[in-house]
CSV table of C-alpha atoms in Angstrom, one decimal:
chain,number,residue,atom,x,y,z
A,285,MET,CA,103.3,-56.1,-48.3
A,286,ASP,CA,104.5,-56.7,-51.4
A,287,GLU,CA,106.1,-53.8,-53.1
A,288,ARG,CA,104.7,-55.0,-56.4
A,289,THR,CA,101.2,-54.7,-55.3
A,290,MET,CA,101.5,-51.3,-53.7
A,291,THR,CA,99.9,-48.4,-55.7
A,292,VAL,CA,101.6,-45.3,-56.3
A,293,GLU,CA,99.8,-43.5,-53.6
A,294,GLU,CA,100.6,-46.3,-51.1
A,295,ARG,CA,104.3,-46.0,-52.1
A,296,GLU,CA,104.5,-42.1,-51.5
A,297,LYS,CA,102.5,-42.6,-48.2
A,298,ALA,CA,104.9,-45.2,-47.0
A,299,ILE,CA,107.7,-42.9,-47.9
A,300,ALA,CA,106.0,-39.9,-46.4
A,301,GLU,CA,105.8,-42.1,-43.4
A,302,ILE,CA,109.5,-43.0,-43.1
A,303,THR,CA,110.8,-39.2,-43.8
A,304,GLY,CA,108.0,-37.4,-42.2
A,305,ALA,CA,107.3,-35.2,-45.4
A,306,PRO,CA,103.4,-34.1,-46.0
A,307,VAL,CA,101.6,-36.2,-48.6
A,308,GLU,CA,100.4,-34.0,-51.4
A,309,GLN,CA,96.8,-34.8,-51.8
A,310,LYS,CA,95.4,-35.3,-55.4
A,311,THR,CA,91.8,-35.1,-56.9
A,312,GLU,CA,90.5,-36.0,-60.2
A,313,PHE,CA,88.5,-33.6,-62.4
A,314,SER,CA,87.7,-34.5,-66.0
A,315,GLY,CA,89.7,-37.4,-66.2
A,316,GLN,CA,93.0,-35.1,-65.1
A,317,GLU,CA,94.7,-35.2,-61.8
A,318,VAL,CA,94.5,-31.7,-60.0
A,319,PRO,CA,96.7,-30.8,-57.3
A,320,GLN,CA,95.0,-29.8,-53.9
A,321,ASN,CA,96.5,-26.6,-52.6
A,322,THR,CA,97.1,-25.6,-49.1
A,323,PRO,CA,95.1,-22.7,-47.6
A,324,ASN,CA,98.3,-20.1,-47.8
A,325,GLU,CA,98.5,-21.0,-51.6
A,326,MET,CA,94.9,-20.2,-52.1
A,327,LEU,CA,95.0,-16.9,-50.5
A,328,GLU,CA,98.1,-16.2,-52.7
A,329,MET,CA,96.1,-17.0,-55.5
A,330,TYR,CA,93.4,-14.9,-54.6
A,331,ARG,CA,95.7,-12.0,-54.0
A,332,SER,CA,97.2,-12.2,-57.5
A,333,ALA,CA,94.0,-12.5,-59.2
A,334,ASN,CA,92.9,-9.4,-57.5
A,335,GLU,CA,95.9,-7.5,-58.3
A,336,ARG,CA,95.6,-8.4,-61.8
A,337,LYS,CA,91.9,-7.3,-61.5
A,338,ASN,CA,92.6,-4.1,-60.0
A,339,ALA,CA,95.5,-3.4,-62.7
A,340,SER,CA,93.0,-4.1,-65.3
A,341,GLU,CA,90.4,-1.7,-63.9
A,342,VAL,CA,92.8,0.9,-63.4
A,343,LYS,CA,93.9,0.7,-66.6
A,344,THR,CA,90.2,1.2,-68.1
A,345,TYR,CA,89.8,3.9,-65.9
A,346,LYS,CA,92.7,5.9,-67.2
A,347,THR,CA,91.6,4.9,-70.8
A,348,ILE,CA,88.0,6.6,-70.2
A,349,LEU,CA,89.5,9.5,-68.5
A,350,GLY,CA,91.9,10.1,-71.3
A,351,VAL,CA,88.9,9.7,-73.9
A,352,MET,CA,86.9,12.3,-72.0
A,353,CYS,CA,89.8,14.6,-71.5
A,354,ALA,CA,90.2,14.5,-75.5
A,355,VAL,CA,86.5,15.1,-76.1
A,356,VAL,CA,86.4,18.2,-73.4
A,357,ALA,CA,89.8,19.6,-75.3
A,358,LEU,CA,87.8,19.3,-78.8
A,359,LEU,CA,84.9,21.1,-77.3
A,360,ALA,CA,87.1,23.9,-76.0
A,361,VAL,CA,88.7,24.4,-79.2
A,362,ALA,CA,85.3,24.3,-81.1
A,363,VAL,CA,84.0,27.1,-78.8
A,364,VAL,CA,87.2,29.2,-79.4
A,365,ILE,CA,86.6,28.8,-83.2
A,366,VAL,CA,83.0,29.6,-83.1
A,367,SER,CA,83.7,32.8,-80.7
A,368,VAL,CA,86.4,33.8,-83.1
A,369,GLY,CA,84.3,33.7,-86.1
A,370,TRP,CA,81.2,35.3,-84.5
A,371,ILE,CA,83.3,38.3,-83.6
A,372,THR,CA,84.8,38.4,-87.1
A,373,GLU,CA,81.5,38.2,-88.7
A,374,GLN,CA,79.7,40.9,-86.1
A,375,GLY,CA,82.7,42.9,-85.5
A,376,THR,CA,83.9,44.6,-82.6
A,377,VAL,CA,81.0,45.8,-80.0
A,378,VAL,CA,81.2,49.3,-79.3
A,379,THR,CA,79.5,51.4,-76.7
A,380,GLN,CA,79.8,54.6,-78.8
A,381,ILE,CA,78.2,55.0,-82.3
A,382,GLU,CA,80.7,56.6,-84.5
A,383,THR,CA,79.3,58.8,-87.1
A,384,VAL,CA,80.4,58.6,-90.6
A,385,GLU,CA,79.6,60.9,-93.4
A,386,ILE,CA,78.3,59.6,-96.5
A,387,PRO,CA,78.8,61.3,-99.6
A,388,THR,CA,75.8,62.3,-101.7
A,389,VAL,CA,75.8,60.8,-105.1
A,390,VAL,CA,73.7,63.0,-107.9
A,391,THR,CA,73.1,61.0,-111.0
A,392,GLU,CA,72.2,62.4,-114.5
A,393,TYR,CA,68.3,61.9,-113.6
A,394,ILE,CA,68.4,64.6,-110.9
A,395,ALA,CA,67.2,68.0,-112.2
A,396,ILE,CA,68.5,71.3,-110.7
A,397,ASP,CA,65.7,73.7,-109.9
A,398,PRO,CA,67.0,77.1,-110.6
A,399,THR,CA,66.1,80.4,-108.8
A,400,SER,CA,63.1,82.4,-109.9
A,401,GLU,CA,65.5,84.9,-111.3
A,402,TYR,CA,67.3,82.1,-113.3
A,403,ASP,CA,68.7,83.9,-116.6
A,404,HIS,CA,72.0,81.9,-117.2
A,405,GLU,CA,73.1,81.4,-120.5
A,406,LEU,CA,73.2,77.7,-121.4
A,407,GLY,CA,76.4,76.1,-122.2
A,408,GLU,CA,77.1,73.5,-124.6
A,409,ASP,CA,76.7,70.9,-121.6
A,410,THR,CA,73.4,72.3,-120.3
A,411,PHE,CA,69.8,72.4,-121.3
A,412,THR,CA,66.4,73.3,-119.9
A,413,LEU,CA,63.0,71.3,-119.3
A,414,SER,CA,59.7,73.1,-118.4
A,415,ASP,CA,58.2,71.2,-115.6
A,416,SER,CA,54.4,71.8,-114.3
A,417,ASN,CA,55.8,71.4,-110.8
A,418,TYR,CA,59.2,73.2,-111.0
A,419,GLY,CA,59.0,75.3,-113.7
A,420,THR,CA,62.2,75.9,-116.0
A,421,ILE,CA,64.7,73.1,-114.8
A,422,LEU,CA,68.4,73.5,-115.7
A,423,MET,CA,69.8,70.1,-116.7
A,424,TYR,CA,73.5,68.8,-117.3
A,425,ALA,CA,74.1,67.0,-120.6
A,426,LEU,CA,75.0,63.4,-120.6
A,427,GLN,CA,78.5,63.0,-122.1
A,428,ASN,CA,79.4,60.7,-125.2
A,429,VAL,CA,75.6,60.9,-126.4
A,430,GLY,CA,74.7,62.4,-129.6
A,431,LYS,CA,73.4,66.1,-129.9
A,432,ASN,CA,70.5,67.5,-131.8
A,433,GLU,CA,72.5,69.2,-134.4
A,434,TYR,CA,69.6,69.9,-137.0
A,435,ASP,CA,69.4,73.7,-138.0
A,436,GLU,CA,66.2,75.4,-136.7
A,437,GLU,CA,66.2,77.4,-139.7
A,438,CYS,CA,65.8,74.9,-142.1
A,439,PHE,CA,62.4,73.5,-140.8
A,440,ALA,CA,59.5,74.8,-142.7
A,441,LEU,CA,55.6,74.7,-141.9
A,442,ASP,CA,53.1,74.7,-144.2
A,443,GLU,CA,50.3,76.9,-142.8
A,444,GLU,CA,47.5,75.6,-145.1
A,445,THR,CA,48.1,71.7,-144.5
A,446,GLY,CA,49.9,72.0,-141.0
A,447,TYR,CA,52.9,69.6,-142.3
A,448,ILE,CA,56.3,70.6,-141.5
A,449,THR,CA,59.5,69.6,-143.7
A,450,TYR,CA,63.3,69.6,-143.3
A,451,ASP,CA,66.2,70.3,-145.9
A,452,ASP,CA,69.6,71.6,-144.9
A,453,GLY,CA,71.3,70.5,-148.3
A,454,GLU,CA,72.7,67.4,-146.7
A,455,THR,CA,69.4,65.9,-145.1
A,456,TYR,CA,66.1,66.2,-145.8
A,457,SER,CA,62.6,64.7,-144.3
A,458,ILE,CA,60.2,62.7,-145.5
A,459,MET,CA,56.4,62.7,-144.4
A,460,GLY,CA,54.9,60.0,-142.2
A,461,ILE,CA,52.0,59.2,-139.9
A,462,ASP,CA,51.3,56.4,-137.1
A,463,VAL,CA,48.2,55.0,-136.5
A,464,SER,CA,46.2,52.7,-134.3
A,465,VAL,CA,42.7,51.4,-133.9
A,466,TYR,CA,41.7,54.8,-133.1
A,467,GLN,CA,42.0,55.8,-136.7
A,468,GLY,CA,39.4,53.6,-137.8
A,469,ASP,CA,39.4,52.1,-141.3
A,470,ILE,CA,41.9,53.7,-143.3
A,471,ASP,CA,41.9,54.2,-147.0
A,472,TRP,CA,45.6,53.6,-147.7
A,473,ASP,CA,45.4,54.6,-151.4
A,474,ALA,CA,44.2,58.0,-150.6
A,475,VAL,CA,46.8,58.2,-147.6
A,476,LYS,CA,49.7,57.6,-150.3
A,477,GLU,CA,48.2,60.1,-152.8
A,478,ALA,CA,48.3,62.8,-149.9
A,479,GLY,CA,52.3,62.3,-149.5
A,480,VAL,CA,52.7,60.0,-147.0
A,481,GLU,CA,55.9,58.0,-147.5
A,482,PHE,CA,55.9,55.8,-144.4
A,483,ALA,CA,53.6,54.7,-141.6
A,484,ILE,CA,54.5,53.4,-138.0
A,485,ILE,CA,51.3,51.1,-136.9
A,486,ARG,CA,50.7,49.9,-133.7
A,487,CYS,CA,50.7,46.2,-133.5
A,488,GLY,CA,49.9,45.8,-129.9
A,489,TYR,CA,50.0,46.9,-126.2
A,490,ARG,CA,50.0,45.9,-122.8
A,491,GLY,CA,47.2,47.0,-120.3
A,492,TYR,CA,48.5,49.7,-118.0
A,493,VAL,CA,46.5,48.3,-115.2
A,494,THR,CA,45.6,44.5,-116.1
A,495,GLY,CA,49.0,43.7,-117.7
A,496,THR,CA,47.4,41.7,-120.2
A,497,VAL,CA,49.1,41.6,-123.7
A,498,ASN,CA,46.8,42.4,-126.6
A,499,GLU,CA,47.0,42.8,-130.3
A,500,ASP,CA,45.9,46.2,-131.9
A,501,ALA,CA,42.5,45.1,-133.5
A,502,ASN,CA,43.3,47.0,-136.7
A,503,PHE,CA,46.8,46.1,-137.1
A,504,ARG,CA,46.6,43.6,-139.8
A,505,ALA,CA,44.4,45.5,-141.8
A,506,ASN,CA,46.4,48.4,-141.5
A,507,ILE,CA,49.9,46.8,-142.4
A,508,LYS,CA,48.3,44.9,-145.1
A,509,GLY,CA,46.9,48.1,-146.4
A,510,ALA,CA,49.9,50.2,-146.2
A,511,THR,CA,52.2,47.9,-147.6
A,512,ASP,CA,49.9,47.3,-150.6
A,513,ALA,CA,49.6,50.9,-151.2
A,514,GLY,CA,53.2,51.1,-151.4
A,515,ILE,CA,53.8,52.9,-148.1
A,516,LYS,CA,57.1,51.9,-146.1
A,517,VAL,CA,56.2,50.6,-142.6
A,518,GLY,CA,57.4,50.2,-139.2
A,519,VAL,CA,55.4,49.2,-136.0
A,520,TYR,CA,55.4,49.9,-132.4
A,521,PHE,CA,54.2,48.6,-129.5
A,522,PHE,CA,52.8,50.2,-126.2
A,523,SER,CA,54.8,48.7,-123.2
A,524,GLN,CA,54.0,48.4,-119.6
A,525,ALA,CA,56.3,45.8,-119.0
A,526,LEU,CA,57.7,45.5,-115.2
A,527,THR,CA,60.7,43.2,-115.8
A,528,VAL,CA,62.9,42.0,-118.7
A,529,GLU,CA,60.9,38.6,-118.7
A,530,GLU,CA,57.9,40.9,-119.9
A,531,ALA,CA,59.8,43.1,-121.9
A,532,LEU,CA,61.1,39.7,-124.0
A,533,GLU,CA,57.3,38.4,-123.8
A,534,GLU,CA,56.2,41.8,-125.6
A,535,ALA,CA,59.2,41.5,-128.1
A,536,GLU,CA,58.1,37.8,-128.8
A,537,PHE,CA,54.4,39.0,-129.0
A,538,CYS,CA,55.6,41.6,-131.9
A,539,LEU,CA,57.8,39.1,-133.7
A,540,ASP,CA,54.7,36.8,-134.2
A,541,LEU,CA,52.5,39.5,-135.3
A,542,VAL,CA,55.2,40.7,-138.2
A,543,ASP,CA,56.0,37.4,-139.2
A,544,GLY,CA,55.9,37.5,-143.0
A,545,TYR,CA,56.1,41.3,-143.5
A,546,GLU,CA,59.3,43.3,-144.3
A,547,LEU,CA,59.6,46.3,-142.2
A,548,ASP,CA,61.4,49.5,-143.6
A,549,TYR,CA,61.4,51.1,-140.2
A,550,PRO,CA,62.1,49.6,-136.7
A,551,ILE,CA,60.1,48.1,-134.0
A,552,PHE,CA,59.5,50.7,-131.8
A,553,PHE,CA,59.5,50.0,-127.9
A,554,ASP,CA,56.6,52.9,-126.7
A,555,TRP,CA,56.6,53.3,-122.9
A,556,GLU,CA,54.7,56.4,-121.8
A,557,VAL,CA,53.8,58.1,-118.5
A,558,VAL,CA,50.0,57.2,-118.1
A,559,ILE,CA,47.6,59.5,-116.5
A,560,ASP,CA,44.4,58.0,-116.1
A,561,ALA,CA,41.2,59.7,-115.8
A,562,ASP,CA,39.6,57.5,-113.4
A,563,GLY,CA,42.6,57.6,-111.3
A,564,ASP,CA,43.8,54.3,-111.8
A,565,THR,CA,47.7,53.9,-111.2
A,566,ALA,CA,49.8,52.5,-114.2
A,567,ARG,CA,51.5,49.4,-113.3
A,568,THR,CA,54.7,51.2,-114.3
A,569,ALA,CA,54.2,54.2,-112.8
A,570,TYR,CA,57.5,54.4,-110.6
A,571,ILE,CA,59.9,52.2,-112.8
A,572,ASP,CA,63.3,53.3,-112.3
A,573,PRO,CA,65.5,54.4,-115.4
A,574,GLN,CA,68.0,51.4,-114.9
A,575,GLN,CA,64.9,49.0,-115.3
A,576,LEU,CA,63.3,50.7,-118.1
A,577,THR,CA,66.5,51.0,-120.0
A,578,ASP,CA,67.1,47.1,-119.5
A,579,ASN,CA,63.6,46.3,-120.4
A,580,PHE,CA,64.1,48.3,-123.8
A,581,LEU,CA,67.6,46.4,-124.3
A,582,THR,CA,65.9,43.0,-123.6
A,583,PHE,CA,63.1,43.9,-126.1
A,584,ALA,CA,65.7,45.3,-128.8
A,585,GLN,CA,68.1,42.4,-128.5
A,586,ARG,CA,65.4,40.0,-129.1
A,587,VAL,CA,64.0,41.4,-132.2
A,588,GLU,CA,67.4,42.0,-133.4
A,589,ILE,CA,68.0,38.0,-133.3
A,590,ASP,CA,65.1,38.0,-135.9
A,591,GLY,CA,66.9,40.4,-138.1
A,592,TYR,CA,64.8,43.7,-137.3
A,593,THR,CA,66.0,46.9,-135.8
A,594,ALA,CA,64.6,48.5,-132.6
A,595,GLY,CA,63.8,51.9,-131.7
A,596,ILE,CA,62.6,54.3,-129.0
A,597,TYR,CA,59.4,56.4,-128.8
A,598,ALA,CA,59.6,58.9,-126.3
A,599,ASN,CA,59.0,62.9,-125.4
A,600,LYS,CA,61.5,64.9,-123.8
A,601,LYS,CA,60.9,64.3,-120.1
A,602,THR,CA,60.6,60.4,-120.7
A,603,ALA,CA,63.8,60.4,-122.8
A,604,VAL,CA,65.8,62.6,-120.3
A,605,TRP,CA,64.5,61.4,-116.9
A,606,LYS,CA,63.3,57.7,-117.5
A,607,TYR,CA,66.1,56.4,-120.0
A,608,ASP,CA,69.8,56.0,-119.7
A,609,LEU,CA,70.6,57.5,-123.1
A,610,SER,CA,74.4,56.5,-122.5
A,611,ARG,CA,73.2,53.0,-123.0
A,612,VAL,CA,70.8,53.3,-126.1
A,613,ASP,CA,72.4,56.1,-128.1
A,614,ASP,CA,73.0,53.7,-131.0
A,615,TYR,CA,69.4,52.8,-131.6
A,616,MET,CA,66.6,54.9,-133.5
A,617,MET,CA,65.1,57.7,-131.4
A,618,TRP,CA,61.5,58.5,-132.5
A,619,PHE,CA,61.0,61.9,-130.6
A,620,ALA,CA,57.4,63.1,-129.5
A,621,GLY,CA,57.5,66.9,-129.2
A,622,TYR,CA,54.7,69.3,-130.4
A,623,SER,CA,56.6,72.5,-131.5
A,624,GLU,CA,57.9,74.1,-134.7
A,625,THR,CA,61.2,72.4,-134.2
A,626,PRO,CA,62.4,69.6,-132.2
A,627,THR,CA,63.6,70.5,-128.9
A,628,LEU,CA,65.0,67.4,-127.5
A,629,TYR,CA,68.8,68.2,-126.8
A,630,TYR,CA,70.1,64.6,-128.0
A,631,ASP,CA,70.0,63.2,-131.4
A,632,LEU,CA,66.8,62.1,-132.9
A,633,GLN,CA,66.0,60.5,-136.4
A,634,MET,CA,62.2,60.8,-136.3
A,635,TRP,CA,60.0,63.5,-135.2
A,636,GLN,CA,56.4,63.3,-133.9
A,637,TYR,CA,55.4,66.9,-134.2
A,638,SER,CA,51.5,66.9,-134.2
A,639,SER,CA,48.8,64.7,-132.7
A,640,SER,CA,45.8,66.7,-134.4
A,641,GLY,CA,47.1,66.2,-138.2
A,642,THR,CA,44.7,65.7,-141.1
A,643,VAL,CA,45.5,63.3,-143.9
A,644,ASP,CA,43.2,62.2,-147.1
A,645,GLY,CA,42.1,58.7,-146.4
A,646,ILE,CA,41.7,59.0,-142.6
A,647,SER,CA,38.7,60.3,-140.9
A,648,GLY,CA,39.4,62.4,-137.8
A,649,SER,CA,43.0,63.4,-136.5
A,650,VAL,CA,46.2,61.4,-137.1
A,651,ASP,CA,49.6,61.9,-135.5
A,652,LEU,CA,51.9,63.5,-138.1
A,653,ASN,CA,55.9,62.7,-138.4
A,654,ILE,CA,58.9,63.2,-140.4
A,655,ALA,CA,61.9,61.3,-140.8
A,656,PHE,CA,65.5,62.7,-141.3
A,657,VAL,CA,67.1,61.2,-144.5
A,658,THR,CA,70.8,62.0,-145.4
A,659,ARG,CA,71.3,62.5,-149.2
């Protein structure tokens, strides 16, 4: 055979026959020659591949295990934090309840009920109230609140007219009345001729059961008639506000009514204990002193914004038990007490001393008042 005509395979086969070496078999795949491996080489290849696969799976398992351990650790920390927080919030649980003594707080609004043999001399810091349920009650006075320093000897009662006057040389009184729709149509010129110098006119009221806000039916006629007659005027609103929001509503209502009028006296906040003949309970029957005082201050501050002054109308029990007088001492006190002298322990600037007075120009009874003026 001519060597030049031998293929590469034939040449290698011939060399192998001479040397006795095995001939490496080849096959074509995708146009390339790939060597054919022996069975031992195939086993070695599979073994290596399995080892690599096992190593990869072990690595994956380790990674998953590590993640799971981290999650468990985080959950454990969270449980500890929540437990500590709960214990801190709730406190330590004990099997035995410890008795704690709570001190009793007595405020200015708690009356002291004396014995039936009460005969103590009143000090400068005490005064008495007469109550239908408890009788005579000893009260401790509030500190830093103005006191009533009017001289009882300087009050004079005119037996014929029933009018009271006051004059101590430095302070004197002027005569006034307060009116509402219940006085009917009023001849204000005749009232002026009778010596009345000022009038406090009801402008409106809130229903003590319904809670609706209403204008006094005679307010406009009364304020016009009084001012036209040359009588100085102020107004009052009968309040039954439960909240400061309602007190603000009442103040706004008053301001709308007095718009255009010049007032010489305050806009008075008139809250009273209501005893209804039909047994209806007033909506503010159980209002506490803090809330009532807040209501008044809201009312007062609102009317002051529009340039008016504010005042409180109250009898003795209302002033003492239902207001915190230490918070309202700067406002004008219009005291209602029917006696020969004003019996309010605290300072007052105006006194309603009768609800059954008679004045020319008014049919029926009318409330009589005096205002104190310093010379």
